[in-house]
Coordinates of N, CA and C in Angstrom, one line a residue:
X16 N 5.3 -39.4 2.4 CA 6.6 -39.3 1.8 C 6.5 -39.1 0.3
X17 N 5.5 -39.7 -0.4 CA 5.3 -39.5 -1.8 C 4.9 -38.1 -2.1
X18 N 4.1 -37.5 -1.3 CA 3.7 -36.1 -1.5 C 4.9 -35.2 -1.4
X19 N 5.8 -35.4 -0.4 CA 7.0 -34.5 -0.2 C 7.9 -34.7 -1.4
X20 N 8.1 -35.9 -1.9 CA 9.0 -36.1 -3.0 C 8.4 -35.4 -4.3
X21 N 7.1 -35.5 -4.5 CA 6.5 -34.9 -5.6 C 6.6 -33.4 -5.5
X22 N 6.4 -32.9 -4.3 CA 6.6 -31.4 -4.1 C 8.0 -31.0 -4.4
X23 N 9.0 -31.7 -3.9 CA 10.4 -31.4 -4.2 C 10.7 -31.3 -5.7
X24 N 10.2 -32.4 -6.4 CA 10.4 -32.4 -7.8 C 9.8 -31.3 -8.5
X25 N 8.6 -31.0 -8.1 CA 7.8 -29.9 -8.7 C 8.6 -28.5 -8.5
X26 N 9.1 -28.4 -7.3 CA 9.8 -27.2 -6.9 C 11.1 -27.0 -7.7
X27 N 11.8 -28.2 -7.9 CA 13.0 -28.2 -8.7 C 12.8 -27.8 -10.1
X28 N 11.7 -28.3 -10.7 CA 11.3 -28.0 -12.1 C 11.0 -26.5 -12.2
X29 N 10.2 -26.0 -11.2 CA 9.8 -24.6 -11.3 C 11.1 -23.7 -11.1
X30 N 12.0 -24.1 -10.2 CA 13.2 -23.3 -10.0 C 14.0 -23.2 -11.2
X31 N 14.2 -24.4 -11.9 CA 15.0 -24.4 -13.2 C 14.3 -23.5 -14.2
X32 N 13.0 -23.7 -14.4 CA 12.3 -22.9 -15.3 C 12.4 -21.4 -15.0
X33 N 12.3 -21.1 -13.7 CA 12.4 -19.7 -13.3 C 13.7 -19.1 -13.7
X34 N 14.8 -19.8 -13.5 CA 16.1 -19.4 -13.8 C 16.3 -19.2 -15.3
X35 N 15.7 -20.1 -16.1 CA 15.8 -20.0 -17.5 C 15.0 -18.7 -18.0
X36 N 13.9 -18.5 -17.4 CA 13.1 -17.3 -17.8 C 13.8 -16.0 -17.4
X37 N 14.4 -16.0 -16.2 CA 15.2 -14.8 -15.8 C 16.4 -14.6 -16.7
X38 N 17.1 -15.6 -17.1 CA 18.2 -15.5 -18.1 C 17.7 -14.9 -19.4
X39 N 16.6 -15.5 -19.9 CA 16.1 -15.0 -21.2 C 15.7 -13.5 -21.1
X40 N 15.0 -13.2 -20.0 CA 14.5 -11.8 -19.8 C 15.7 -10.8 -19.7
X41 N 16.8 -11.2 -19.1 CA 18.0 -10.4 -19.0 C 18.6 -10.2 -20.4
X42 N 18.7 -11.2 -21.2 CA 19.2 -11.1 -22.5 C 18.4 -10.2 -23.4
X43 N 17.1 -10.4 -23.3 CA 16.1 -9.6 -24.1 C 16.2 -8.1 -23.7
X44 N 16.2 -7.9 -22.4 CA 16.3 -6.5 -22.0 C 17.6 -5.8 -22.4
X45 N 18.7 -6.5 -22.4 CA 20.0 -6.0 -22.9 C 19.9 -5.7 -24.4
X46 N 19.3 -6.6 -25.2 CA 19.1 -6.4 -26.6 C 18.2 -5.2 -26.9
X47 N 17.1 -5.1 -26.2 CA 16.2 -4.0 -26.4 C 16.8 -2.6 -26.0
X48 N 17.6 -2.6 -25.0 CA 18.3 -1.4 -24.6 C 19.3 -0.9 -25.7
X49 N 20.0 -1.9 -26.3 CA 20.9 -1.6 -27.4 C 20.1 -1.1 -28.6
X50 N 19.0 -1.7 -28.9 CA 18.1 -1.3 -30.0 C 17.7 0.2 -29.8
X51 N 17.3 0.5 -28.6 CA 16.9 1.9 -28.3 C 18.0 2.9 -28.6
X52 N 19.2 2.6 -28.3 CA 20.4 3.5 -28.5 C 20.7 3.7 -30.0
X53 N 20.3 2.8 -30.8 CA 20.5 2.9 -32.3 C 19.7 4.0 -32.9
X54 N 18.6 4.4 -32.4 CA 17.8 5.4 -33.0 C 16.9 4.8 -34.1
X55 N 16.0 5.5 -34.6 CA 15.1 5.0 -35.6 C 15.8 4.8 -37.0
X56 N 15.3 3.9 -37.8 CA 15.8 3.7 -39.1 C 15.1 4.6 -40.1
X57 N 15.8 5.5 -40.6 CA 15.3 6.4 -41.7 C 15.8 6.0 -43.0
X58 N 15.0 5.2 -43.7 CA 15.5 4.6 -45.0 C 15.9 5.7 -46.0
X59 N 15.2 6.8 -46.0 CA 15.5 7.9 -46.9 C 16.9 8.5 -46.7
X60 N 17.2 8.6 -45.4 CA 18.6 9.1 -45.0 C 19.7 8.1 -45.5
X61 N 19.4 6.9 -45.2 CA 20.4 5.9 -45.7 C 20.5 5.8 -47.2
X62 N 19.4 5.9 -47.9 CA 19.4 5.9 -49.3 C 20.2 7.1 -49.9
X63 N 20.0 8.2 -49.3 CA 20.7 9.4 -49.7 C 22.2 9.2 -49.5
X64 N 22.6 8.6 -48.4 CA 24.0 8.3 -48.1 C 24.6 7.4 -49.2
X65 N 23.8 6.3 -49.5 CA 24.2 5.4 -50.5 C 24.4 6.1 -51.8
X66 N 23.5 6.9 -52.3 CA 23.6 7.5 -53.6 C 24.8 8.5 -53.6
X67 N 25.0 9.2 -52.4 CA 26.2 10.1 -52.4 C 27.5 9.4 -52.3
X68 N 27.5 8.1 -52.0 CA 28.8 7.4 -51.9 C 29.4 7.1 -53.3
X69 N 28.5 7.1 -54.3 CA 29.0 6.8 -55.7 C 29.7 8.1 -56.2
X70 N 30.9 7.8 -56.8 CA 31.7 9.0 -57.3 C 31.2 9.5 -58.6
X71 N 30.6 8.7 -59.5 CA 30.1 9.2 -60.7 C 28.9 8.3 -61.2
X72 N 28.1 8.9 -62.0 CA 26.9 8.1 -62.5 C 27.4 6.9 -63.3
X73 N 26.8 5.8 -63.1 CA 27.2 4.6 -63.8 C 28.3 3.8 -63.2
X74 N 28.9 4.3 -62.1 CA 30.0 3.6 -61.4 C 29.5 2.3 -60.8
X75 N 30.3 1.3 -61.0 CA 30.0 0.0 -60.5 C 30.8 -0.2 -59.2
X76 N 30.0 -0.5 -58.1 CA 30.7 -0.7 -56.8 C 30.0 -2.0 -56.2
X77 N 30.9 -2.9 -55.7 CA 30.3 -4.0 -55.0 C 29.9 -3.6 -53.6
X78 N 29.0 -4.4 -53.0 CA 28.4 -4.0 -51.7 C 29.5 -3.9 -50.7
X79 N 30.5 -4.7 -50.6 CA 31.5 -4.6 -49.6 C 32.2 -3.3 -49.7
X80 N 32.5 -2.8 -50.9 CA 33.2 -1.5 -51.1 C 32.3 -0.4 -50.7
X81 N 31.0 -0.5 -51.0 CA 30.0 0.5 -50.7 C 30.0 0.7 -49.1
X82 N 30.0 -0.4 -48.4 CA 30.0 -0.4 -47.0 C 31.3 0.2 -46.4
X83 N 32.4 -0.2 -47.0 CA 33.7 0.4 -46.6 C 33.7 1.9 -46.9
X84 N 33.2 2.4 -48.0 CA 33.2 3.8 -48.3 C 32.4 4.6 -47.3
X85 N 31.3 3.9 -46.8 CA 30.4 4.6 -45.9 C 30.9 4.6 -44.5
X86 N 32.1 4.0 -44.3 CA 32.7 4.0 -43.0 C 31.8 3.5 -41.9
X87 N 31.2 2.3 -42.1 CA 30.3 1.7 -41.1 C 31.0 1.4 -39.9
X88 N 30.4 1.7 -38.7 CA 31.0 1.4 -37.4 C 30.3 0.3 -36.7
X89 N 29.1 0.0 -37.1 CA 28.3 -1.0 -36.4 C 27.7 -2.0 -37.4
X90 N 27.7 -3.3 -37.0 CA 27.1 -4.3 -37.9 C 25.7 -4.0 -38.3
X91 N 24.9 -3.5 -37.4 CA 23.5 -3.3 -37.8 C 23.3 -2.3 -38.9
X92 N 24.3 -1.4 -39.1 CA 24.2 -0.4 -40.2 C 24.3 -1.1 -41.6
X93 N 25.0 -2.2 -41.6 CA 25.1 -3.0 -42.9 C 23.8 -3.4 -43.4
X94 N 22.9 -3.9 -42.5 CA 21.6 -4.3 -42.8 C 20.8 -3.1 -43.3
X95 N 20.9 -2.0 -42.7 CA 20.2 -0.8 -43.1 C 20.6 -0.3 -44.4
X96 N 21.9 -0.3 -44.7 CA 22.5 0.0 -46.0 C 21.9 -0.9 -47.1
X97 N 21.9 -2.2 -46.8 CA 21.4 -3.2 -47.7 C 19.9 -2.9 -48.0
X98 N 19.1 -2.6 -47.0 CA 17.7 -2.4 -47.2 C 17.5 -1.1 -48.0
X99 N 18.3 -0.1 -47.8 CA 18.2 1.2 -48.5 C 18.6 0.9 -50.0
X100 N 19.6 0.1 -50.2 CA 20.1 -0.3 -51.5 C 19.0 -1.0 -52.3
X101 N 18.3 -1.9 -51.6 CA 17.2 -2.6 -52.3 C 16.1 -1.7 -52.7
X102 N 15.8 -0.7 -51.8 CA 14.8 0.3 -52.1 C 15.2 1.1 -53.3
X103 N 16.5 1.5 -53.3 CA 16.9 2.3 -54.5 C 16.9 1.5 -55.8
X104 N 17.2 0.2 -55.7 CA 17.2 -0.6 -56.9 C 15.7 -0.8 -57.4
X105 N 14.8 -0.9 -56.4 CA 13.4 -1.1 -56.7 C 12.8 0.2 -57.4
X106 N 13.3 1.3 -57.0 CA 12.8 2.6 -57.6 C 13.7 3.0 -58.9
X107 N 14.7 2.2 -59.2 CA 15.4 2.4 -60.4 C 16.6 3.4 -60.3
X108 N 16.9 3.8 -59.1 CA 18.0 4.7 -58.8 C 19.4 4.1 -59.0
X109 N 19.5 2.8 -58.6 CA 20.7 2.1 -58.8 C 20.4 0.7 -59.4
X110 N 21.4 0.0 -59.9 CA 21.2 -1.3 -60.4 C 22.0 -2.3 -59.6
X111 N 21.4 -3.4 -59.3 CA 22.1 -4.4 -58.6 C 22.3 -5.6 -59.5
X112 N 23.6 -6.0 -59.6 CA 23.9 -7.1 -60.5 C 24.6 -8.2 -59.8
X113 N 24.3 -9.5 -60.2 CA 25.0 -10.6 -59.6 C 26.4 -10.7 -60.1
X114 N 27.2 -11.3 -59.3 CA 28.6 -11.6 -59.8 C 28.6 -12.6 -60.9
X115 N 29.8 -12.9 -61.3 CA 30.0 -13.9 -62.4 C 29.4 -15.3 -61.9
X116 N 28.6 -15.9 -62.7 CA 28.0 -17.2 -62.3 C 27.2 -17.1 -61.1
X117 N 26.7 -15.9 -60.7 CA 25.9 -15.8 -59.5 C 26.7 -15.8 -58.2
X118 N 28.0 -15.8 -58.3 CA 28.8 -15.9 -57.1 C 29.3 -14.6 -56.7
X119 N 29.7 -14.5 -55.4 CA 30.3 -13.3 -54.9 C 31.5 -12.9 -55.6
X120 N 31.7 -11.6 -55.9 CA 32.9 -11.2 -56.6 C 33.7 -10.2 -55.7
X121 N 34.9 -10.5 -55.5 CA 35.8 -9.6 -54.8 C 36.2 -8.4 -55.6
X122 N 36.5 -7.3 -55.0 CA 37.1 -6.1 -55.7 C 38.5 -6.5 -56.2
X123 N 38.9 -5.9 -57.3 CA 40.2 -6.2 -57.8 C 41.2 -5.1 -57.5
X124 N 40.9 -4.2 -56.6 CA 41.8 -3.2 -56.3 C 41.5 -2.3 -55.2

């Protein structure tokens, strides 16, 4: 009897673990399929789009407005635009400034 009870408990644990693994695998496969549909991230292309979004040299635009001007359709694109913006700032093509007192600043118009 003790052997059968131990076997049942072991089977129950394995079954629960197997279900959790299958659920995880399903979620990961879905995420990977979505990732494949996005295409590769070409930082140069995004950087060119960021630069072309500015209307004039020296124009100040907050990041939210930049994203809105670029007509982003997917959330992952915001991350790509941010990465491209950081690269542009690093190379001196654009300047990134903190808001007043280091806080987020809303557009005024």
